[in-house]
Amino acid sequence: MRILLVEDNVALADSLTTLLKRAGYAVDWRTDGRDALVLGEQEPYDLAIVDLGLPGMDGLQVVQHWREGGQGMPVLMLTARSRWTERVAGLQAGADDYLTKPFHNEELLLRIQGLLRRAHGREPNALLQACGLALDESTQQVSGSGLAATELSATEFKLLRYMMLNHGQVLSKTRLAEHLYEYEDERDSNVIEVQINHLRSKLGRSAITTRRGQGYILVGHDS
């Protein structure tokens, strides 16, 4: 899952980037609202975290332009301002949720999980569940009927989480790479194939089926 972080406080942005990467997200960071506006229009982000006060163009304007242009990715807005009028203005501009600084990292991660699951029509429960699998995002372990809690590597976790949120869909290597890698990363589709095989070794060979020339579909664990 790719996140666009728009925050001009360098120390906070560094901290959040480290936190988000440890939680299994690919993160692109921008400090200027104008740069964020363009990147958000060009790249297929799963979620954006946008500070309200930004140089170049403030967060409200960025989000409003995205919405007017048809960008539907969930947006979590951050602000140091606690007045309810600013929160209302952010929601009216098109933000999906609001978090006032300072905040606890655990709350931020839970807000992100909730927004991503709602965006994919999933209930924001403690575990991400799909196709007979249950993924614990805090421990990065997967379990299911006949499958004991199994640890995943960082890349396996990212890949399985995205496939569970989009289960039933044919996911091409290109689409998977777009949502698993950061902007400057080299996107190697062969790595996706290797990681798919790693997941199959843990979930069962038939857990992920291949549509030749199209991509992969998550089916579920071999019980």
XYZ file of C-alpha atoms in Angstrom:
223
model
C 0.000 0.000 0.000
C 1.418 3.371 -1.059
C 1.005 6.475 1.062
C 1.697 10.076 0.085
C 2.894 12.015 3.140
C 2.679 15.793 2.812
C 4.325 17.444 5.813
C 6.776 20.370 5.970
C 8.036 19.623 9.482
C 11.159 17.628 8.647
C 11.589 16.005 12.065
C 7.960 14.883 12.184
C 8.033 13.681 8.585
C 11.168 11.611 9.229
C 9.534 10.043 12.264
C 6.300 9.292 10.415
C 8.126 7.872 7.411
C 10.017 5.453 9.649
C 6.814 4.497 11.474
C 4.857 3.905 8.274
C 7.595 1.875 6.613
C 7.847 -0.360 9.669
C 4.090 -0.873 9.401
C 4.536 -2.127 5.847
C 3.668 0.927 3.776
C 5.591 2.423 0.865
C 5.919 6.144 1.570
C 6.575 9.140 -0.680
C 7.198 12.381 1.204
C 6.665 15.913 -0.071
C 6.918 19.220 1.817
C 5.309 21.612 -0.674
C 1.587 21.596 -1.409
C 2.123 22.242 -5.126
C 4.434 19.226 -5.485
C 1.979 17.067 -3.569
C -0.903 18.193 -5.773
C 0.868 17.053 -8.940
C 2.150 13.784 -7.488
C -1.284 12.905 -6.109
C -2.766 13.386 -9.567
C -0.113 11.287 -11.318
C 0.482 8.333 -8.997
C -1.967 5.635 -7.786
C -1.747 6.211 -4.030
C -3.886 4.207 -1.626
C -4.008 7.028 0.929
C -2.643 10.527 1.539
C -1.676 12.116 4.851
C -1.799 15.878 4.410
C -0.772 18.618 6.832
C -3.100 21.603 6.870
C -0.420 24.310 6.891
C 1.924 23.848 3.916
C 4.161 26.131 1.851
C 3.180 26.753 -1.771
C -0.418 25.615 -1.366
C -2.170 24.771 1.886
C -3.587 21.345 2.618
C -7.199 22.420 2.165
C -6.512 23.613 -1.368
C -4.565 20.471 -2.248
C -7.378 18.178 -1.141
C -10.045 20.331 -2.770
C -8.203 20.260 -6.114
C -7.829 16.485 -5.885
C -11.525 16.011 -5.267
C -12.517 18.391 -8.032
C -10.258 16.410 -10.370
C -11.895 13.109 -9.419
C -9.160 11.799 -7.115
C -10.923 9.519 -4.655
C -8.067 8.220 -2.485
C -8.705 8.483 1.269
C -7.172 11.569 2.867
C -6.185 11.899 6.518
C -5.560 15.524 7.397
C -3.089 16.573 10.105
C -3.087 19.920 11.873
C -1.674 21.652 14.918
C -4.907 23.639 15.116
C -7.542 22.290 17.459
C -10.458 24.603 16.595
C -13.507 22.736 15.355
C -13.924 25.209 12.485
C -10.626 24.031 10.930
C -11.722 20.404 11.238
C -15.026 21.188 9.549
C -13.234 23.071 6.773
C -10.972 20.067 6.145
C -13.883 17.657 5.923
C -15.768 20.031 3.638
C -12.736 20.215 1.356
C -12.888 16.434 0.970
C -10.738 14.983 3.743
C -11.977 11.652 5.120
C -10.570 11.963 8.620
C -8.789 14.460 10.828
C -6.024 14.090 13.416
C -4.805 16.919 15.651
C -1.130 17.211 16.611
C 0.315 15.933 18.837
C -1.035 12.418 18.402
C -0.030 8.877 19.362
C 1.520 6.748 16.655
C -0.834 3.885 17.463
C -3.842 6.097 16.811
C -2.433 7.233 13.479
C -1.895 3.640 12.340
C -5.398 2.638 13.407
C -6.905 5.616 11.554
C -4.983 4.606 8.429
C -6.110 0.972 8.699
C -9.716 2.070 9.133
C -9.648 4.413 6.126
C -8.033 1.812 3.872
C -10.496 -0.900 4.843
C -13.523 1.334 4.395
C -12.187 2.411 1.004
C -12.205 -1.251 -0.025
C -15.584 -2.019 1.507
C -14.126 -3.838 4.505
C -15.106 -3.512 8.153
C -12.373 -1.843 10.271
C -11.988 -4.815 12.621
C -8.846 -5.764 14.511
C -7.936 -8.352 11.863
C -8.085 -7.994 8.108
C -10.128 -10.964 6.881
C -10.683 -12.275 3.369
C -10.811 -15.627 1.559
C -10.661 -17.583 4.816
C -7.519 -15.752 5.908
C -6.988 -13.417 8.855
C -4.096 -10.969 8.750
C -2.877 -9.331 11.947
C -1.298 -6.069 10.825
C 0.346 -5.430 14.196
C 2.328 -8.696 14.177
C 2.371 -9.211 10.380
C 1.153 -12.783 10.818
C -1.490 -14.626 8.813
C -3.738 -17.443 10.001
C -6.793 -19.304 8.784
C -8.762 -22.529 8.954
C -6.110 -25.221 9.215
C -3.347 -22.602 9.078
C -1.557 -21.723 12.293
C -0.317 -18.171 12.798
C 2.445 -17.795 10.234
C 5.027 -15.045 10.129
C 5.480 -13.132 6.896
C 8.455 -11.218 5.594
C 7.987 -7.472 5.139
C 7.415 -7.847 1.387
C 5.134 -10.863 1.760
C 3.061 -8.908 4.271
C 2.717 -5.887 1.963
C 1.741 -8.088 -0.950
C -0.789 -10.203 0.958
C -2.393 -7.168 2.594
C -2.964 -5.541 -0.782
C -4.330 -8.772 -2.268
C -6.701 -9.285 0.678
C -8.035 -5.736 0.379
C -8.617 -6.385 -3.323
C -9.599 -10.047 -3.211
C -11.650 -11.322 -6.114
C -9.892 -8.968 -8.519
C -7.285 -9.909 -11.103
C -4.162 -7.991 -10.033
C -1.511 -7.491 -12.680
C 2.193 -7.362 -11.863
C 2.182 -3.706 -12.898
C -0.649 -2.832 -10.529
C 0.939 -4.714 -7.655
C 4.269 -2.986 -8.255
C 2.589 0.438 -8.375
C 1.113 -0.098 -4.931
C 4.090 -1.776 -3.253
C 7.003 0.407 -4.330
C 7.894 4.009 -3.629
C 8.160 6.663 -6.347
C 11.921 6.439 -6.885
C 12.137 2.645 -6.545
C 12.931 0.426 -9.494
C 9.803 -1.649 -10.014
C 10.872 -5.170 -10.886
C 7.924 -7.390 -11.822
C 10.113 -10.485 -11.369
C 10.298 -9.699 -7.640
C 6.490 -9.808 -7.519
C 6.514 -13.287 -9.048
C 9.084 -14.493 -6.517
C 7.051 -13.114 -3.597
C 3.853 -14.701 -4.957
C 5.624 -18.053 -4.881
C 6.793 -17.400 -1.319
C 3.193 -16.739 -0.263
C 2.033 -19.898 -2.009
C 4.585 -21.907 -0.054
C 3.046 -20.616 3.187
C -0.649 -20.519 2.253
C -0.828 -23.451 -0.161
C -0.121 -23.669 -3.870
C -3.732 -23.003 -4.878
C -4.172 -20.010 -2.548
C -3.210 -17.630 -5.358
C -4.204 -18.480 -8.912
C -2.594 -17.131 -12.070
C -4.504 -15.700 -15.017
C -1.990 -16.041 -17.812
C -1.196 -12.685 -19.359
C -3.416 -10.879 -16.818
C -2.216 -11.341 -13.268
C -3.062 -13.030 -9.967
C -6.202 -13.668 -7.908
C -6.241 -14.433 -4.189
C -8.438 -17.477 -3.571
C -7.542 -18.472 -0.028
C -5.768 -21.024 2.116
C -5.829 -24.723 1.302
C -7.789 -26.167 4.235
